[in-house]
Coordinates of C-alpha atoms and ligand atoms in Angstrom, one line a residue:
X1 CA 71.9 157.2 134.4
X2 CA 71.6 153.5 133.9
X3 CA 72.6 153.1 130.2
X4 CA 72.3 149.3 130.5
X5 CA 68.6 149.6 130.8
X6 CA 68.3 150.4 127.1
X7 CA 70.6 147.6 126.2
X8 CA 68.3 145.1 128.0
X9 CA 65.7 145.9 125.4
X10 CA 67.8 143.8 123.1
X11 CA 69.0 146.3 120.4
X12 CA 72.6 145.2 120.4
X13 CA 75.5 146.2 118.2
X14 CA 77.8 143.2 117.9
X15 CA 81.1 143.4 116.1
X16 CA 82.9 140.2 115.0
X17 CA 86.5 139.9 114.1
X18 CA 86.2 136.8 111.9
X19 CA 89.7 135.3 112.5
X20 CA 91.3 131.9 112.1
X21 CA 90.3 131.0 108.5
X22 CA 93.9 130.4 107.4
X23 CA 94.8 128.2 110.4
X24 CA 91.5 126.3 110.0
X25 CA 92.5 125.4 106.4
X26 CA 96.2 124.7 107.1
X27 CA 95.2 122.3 109.9
X28 CA 93.2 120.3 107.3
X29 CA 95.9 120.3 104.7
X30 CA 94.0 122.8 102.6
X31 CA 95.1 126.1 101.0
X32 CA 94.3 129.2 103.2
X33 CA 91.8 130.3 100.6
X34 CA 89.7 127.3 101.3
X35 CA 89.4 128.6 104.9
X36 CA 88.2 131.9 103.5
X37 CA 85.6 130.2 101.3
X38 CA 84.3 128.2 104.3
X39 CA 84.3 131.4 106.4
X40 CA 81.9 133.0 103.9
X41 CA 79.5 130.1 104.5
X42 CA 79.7 130.8 108.3
X43 CA 78.8 134.4 107.6
X44 CA 75.4 133.4 106.2
X45 CA 74.5 131.3 109.3
X46 CA 75.5 134.1 111.7
X47 CA 73.6 136.8 109.8
X48 CA 70.5 134.6 109.9
X49 CA 70.8 133.9 113.6
X50 CA 71.5 137.5 114.7
X51 CA 68.1 139.2 114.8
X52 CA 66.5 136.5 117.0
X53 CA 69.3 137.1 119.5
X54 CA 68.4 140.8 119.9
X55 CA 71.2 142.0 117.6
X56 CA 70.1 145.0 115.6
X57 CA 73.5 146.0 114.2
X58 CA 76.2 143.5 113.2
X59 CA 79.6 144.6 112.1
X60 CA 81.8 142.0 110.5
X61 CA 85.5 142.5 109.9
X62 CA 86.3 140.9 106.6
X63 CA 89.5 142.6 105.4
X64 CA 91.6 145.1 107.3
X65 CA 93.7 147.8 105.6
X66 CA 96.7 145.9 106.9
X67 CA 95.6 142.7 105.1
X68 CA 97.0 144.2 101.9
X69 CA 100.3 143.0 103.2
X70 CA 99.3 139.4 102.5
X71 CA 100.5 137.6 99.3
X72 CA 98.9 139.0 96.2
X73 CA 97.2 135.7 95.4
X74 CA 95.4 135.5 98.8
X75 CA 94.3 139.1 98.5
X76 CA 92.9 138.6 95.1
X77 CA 91.1 135.5 96.2
X78 CA 89.6 137.3 99.1
X79 CA 88.4 140.3 97.0
X80 CA 87.0 137.9 94.4
X81 CA 85.1 136.0 97.1
X82 CA 83.6 139.2 98.5
X83 CA 82.3 140.3 95.1
X84 CA 80.9 136.9 94.4
X85 CA 79.1 136.6 97.8
X86 CA 77.8 140.2 97.7
X87 CA 76.2 139.4 94.4
X88 CA 74.8 136.0 95.3
X89 CA 73.6 137.0 98.8
X90 CA 72.0 140.3 98.2
X91 CA 68.6 138.9 97.2
X92 CA 68.4 136.7 100.2
X93 CA 69.5 139.5 102.5
X94 CA 66.8 141.8 101.0
X95 CA 64.2 139.0 101.5
X96 CA 65.2 138.7 105.2
X97 CA 64.9 142.5 105.6
X98 CA 68.6 142.9 106.2
X99 CA 70.3 146.2 105.1
X100 CA 73.9 145.7 104.1
X101 CA 76.5 148.4 103.9
X102 CA 80.2 148.2 103.5
X103 CA 82.5 150.3 105.7
X104 CA 86.0 151.1 104.8
X105 CA 88.0 152.8 102.0
X106 CA 86.8 151.9 98.5
X107 CA 89.4 153.6 96.3
X108 CA 91.8 150.7 96.4
X109 CA 89.2 148.1 95.6
X110 CA 88.8 146.6 92.1
X111 CA 85.9 148.2 90.1
X112 CA 84.1 144.9 89.9
X113 CA 84.0 144.7 93.7
X114 CA 83.0 148.4 94.1
X115 CA 80.1 147.7 91.7
X116 CA 79.1 144.6 93.6
X117 CA 79.1 146.6 96.9
X118 CA 77.0 149.4 95.4
X119 CA 74.6 146.8 93.9
X120 CA 74.1 145.0 97.2
X121 CA 73.7 148.2 99.1
X122 CA 71.1 149.4 96.7
X123 CA 69.2 146.2 96.7
X124 CA 69.1 145.9 100.5
X125 CA 68.6 149.6 101.3
X126 CA 65.1 149.1 102.7
X127 CA 66.1 146.4 105.3
X128 CA 64.9 147.1 108.8
X129 CA 65.5 143.9 110.7
X130 CA 69.3 144.0 110.8
X131 CA 72.0 146.5 109.9
X132 CA 74.7 144.4 108.5
X133 CA 78.0 146.2 108.1
X134 CA 80.9 144.5 106.4
X135 CA 84.3 146.1 106.9
X136 CA 86.5 145.8 103.8
X137 CA 89.8 147.7 103.6
X138 CA 88.9 149.0 107.0
X139 CA 91.2 150.7 109.5
X140 CA 89.8 152.4 112.6
X141 CA 92.8 154.6 112.9
X142 CA 92.6 155.8 109.3
X143 CA 88.9 156.5 109.8
X144 CA 89.6 158.5 112.9
X145 CA 92.3 160.5 111.1
X146 CA 90.0 161.2 108.2
X147 CA 87.1 162.1 110.5
X148 CA 89.3 164.6 112.4
X149 CA 90.3 166.2 109.1
X150 CA 86.6 166.5 108.1
X151 CA 85.7 168.5 111.2
X152 CA 84.7 172.0 110.1
X153 CA 86.4 174.9 111.8
X154 CA 84.8 175.4 115.2
X155 CA 83.1 172.0 115.0
X156 CA 83.8 170.1 118.2
X157 CA 82.4 167.5 120.5
X158 CA 81.7 163.8 120.4
X159 CA 78.4 164.0 118.5
X160 CA 80.0 166.0 115.7
X161 CA 83.0 163.8 115.6
X162 CA 80.9 160.6 115.5
X163 CA 79.0 161.9 112.5
X164 CA 82.3 162.8 110.7
X165 CA 83.5 159.3 111.5
X166 CA 80.6 157.6 109.9
X167 CA 81.1 159.9 106.8
X168 CA 84.8 159.0 106.8
X169 CA 84.2 155.3 106.2
X170 CA 81.2 155.7 104.0
X171 CA 78.2 154.5 105.9
X172 CA 75.4 155.8 108.1
X173 CA 76.3 156.1 111.7
X174 CA 75.7 153.2 114.1
X175 CA 75.5 153.0 117.9
X176 CA 78.5 152.2 119.9
X177 CA 79.5 148.6 119.9
X178 CA 78.1 146.5 122.8
X179 CA 80.0 143.3 122.3
X180 CA 83.1 142.4 120.3
X181 CA 83.5 138.7 119.5
X182 CA 86.9 137.5 118.1
X183 CA 87.3 134.0 116.9
X184 CA 90.6 132.2 116.2
X185 CA 92.1 132.6 119.7
X186 CA 93.9 135.9 119.4
X187 CA 93.0 138.6 122.0
X188 CA 93.4 141.9 120.2
X189 CA 91.3 144.4 118.2
X190 CA 93.6 144.6 115.2
X191 CA 92.4 148.2 114.4
X192 CA 88.7 147.4 114.3
X193 CA 86.1 150.1 115.5
X194 CA 88.4 151.6 118.1
X195 CA 86.3 154.7 118.8
X196 CA 83.0 152.8 118.8
X197 CA 84.4 150.1 121.2
X198 CA 85.2 152.5 124.0
X199 CA 82.9 150.5 126.4
X200 CA 82.4 147.3 124.5
X201 CA 82.5 144.0 126.2
X202 CA 85.1 141.7 124.8
X203 CA 84.6 138.0 124.1
X204 CA 87.4 135.8 122.7
X205 CA 87.0 132.2 121.6
X206 CA 89.5 129.8 120.3
X207 CA 87.0 128.5 117.7
X208 CA 88.1 129.3 114.2
X209 CA 85.7 131.4 112.2
X210 CA 84.7 128.7 109.7
X211 CA 83.5 126.5 112.6
X212 CA 81.7 129.4 114.4
X213 CA 77.9 128.7 114.3
X214 CA 74.6 130.0 115.6
X215 CA 75.1 128.2 118.9
X216 CA 78.4 129.9 119.4
X217 CA 76.9 133.3 118.7
X218 CA 74.1 132.6 121.2
X219 CA 76.7 131.6 123.8
X220 CA 78.6 134.8 123.2
X221 CA 75.4 136.9 123.6
X222 CA 74.4 135.0 126.7
X223 CA 77.8 135.6 128.2
X224 CA 77.4 139.3 127.4
X225 CA 74.0 139.4 129.0
X226 CA 75.5 138.1 132.2
X227 CA 77.9 141.0 132.5
X228 CA 77.4 144.2 134.5
X229 CA 78.2 147.3 132.5
X230 CA 79.0 150.3 134.5
X231 CA 80.1 153.0 132.0
X232 CA 82.3 154.5 134.8
X233 CA 79.4 154.5 137.3
X234 CA 78.5 151.9 139.9
X235 CA 76.2 148.9 139.4
X236 CA 72.5 149.6 139.8
X237 CA 71.5 148.6 143.4
X238 CA 75.0 148.9 144.8
X239 CA 75.1 150.2 148.4
X240 CA 76.0 153.8 148.8
Ligands
IPE1 C1 90.6 136.0 109.0 O1 91.4 134.8 109.0 C2 90.3 136.5 107.6 C3 91.0 137.6 107.2 C4 91.9 138.3 107.9 C5 90.9 138.1 105.8 P1 92.9 134.8 108.7 O2 93.2 134.7 107.3 O3 93.6 135.9 109.4 O4 93.3 133.4 109.4 P2 94.5 133.1 110.3 O5 94.5 134.1 111.5 O6 95.7 133.3 109.5 O7 94.3 131.7 110.8
IPE2 C1 92.0 140.9 111.6 O1 92.6 139.7 111.5 C2 91.3 141.3 110.4 C3 90.2 140.4 110.0 C4 89.7 139.5 110.7 C5 89.6 140.8 108.8 P1 94.2 139.5 111.2 O2 94.4 138.1 111.1 O3 94.5 140.3 110.0 O4 94.8 140.2 112.5 P2 96.3 140.1 113.1 O5 97.3 140.3 112.0 O6 96.4 138.7 113.6 O7 96.3 141.1 114.2
MG3 MG1 94.3 136.1 111.3

């Protein structure tokens, strides 16, 4: 079966590891938190550009469960930034037909952020143009462990597991990831969507996240569209 035929219709799931904020700021003599603030501005541009590029689902890695290891002041600044932007952006997202949901564990988040998340999710629930998933306190390995624990006795198979996985991080299911983009120059997944990325194409760019713009996203998608996905089979049209 040629699974890539469906993908050519343009319904992509793109996952972005938004990295390089701290180095972007440090290189400019600014505090790391200034890089995070500028990174939040970049998010808006990328979300606006996504639907026209054929992206139907966009998963953005904002805060990993390992990011709690950072200095308290940086963590607090990040969580505050998330709450502020969720509140300020929700009306615009709703107006652009974007449905926002947050994936990850919520029990460690401050109540004000949990309330901002719930408010933004409620306000954008009707969005159909783009499924925007923001990963906060997210760990793919934790999600996989929780999903396994949720499997009912006798429940087995990938379909059941994938459903439990979505439940485990508190969002509706999403299709497998087609393309992972990581900014900031590192070439690793850092515990993001490990199950969903089984056949994802990987795209790494040295560009720091605060500098990543709509043109960069278009370049990443164009690169993706030039690749041949085989899913273990052989390319369409290959000689026998
Ligand atoms: C990504 O940028 C944002 C988060 C992880 C919250 P970093 O803060 O990791 O930036 P670098 O990698 O230190 O430059
Ligand atoms: C991954 O970036 C997490 C986010 C972008 C939110 P990190 O900067 O935390 O990843 P490592 O530590 O370099 O792997
Ligand atoms: Mg980093």
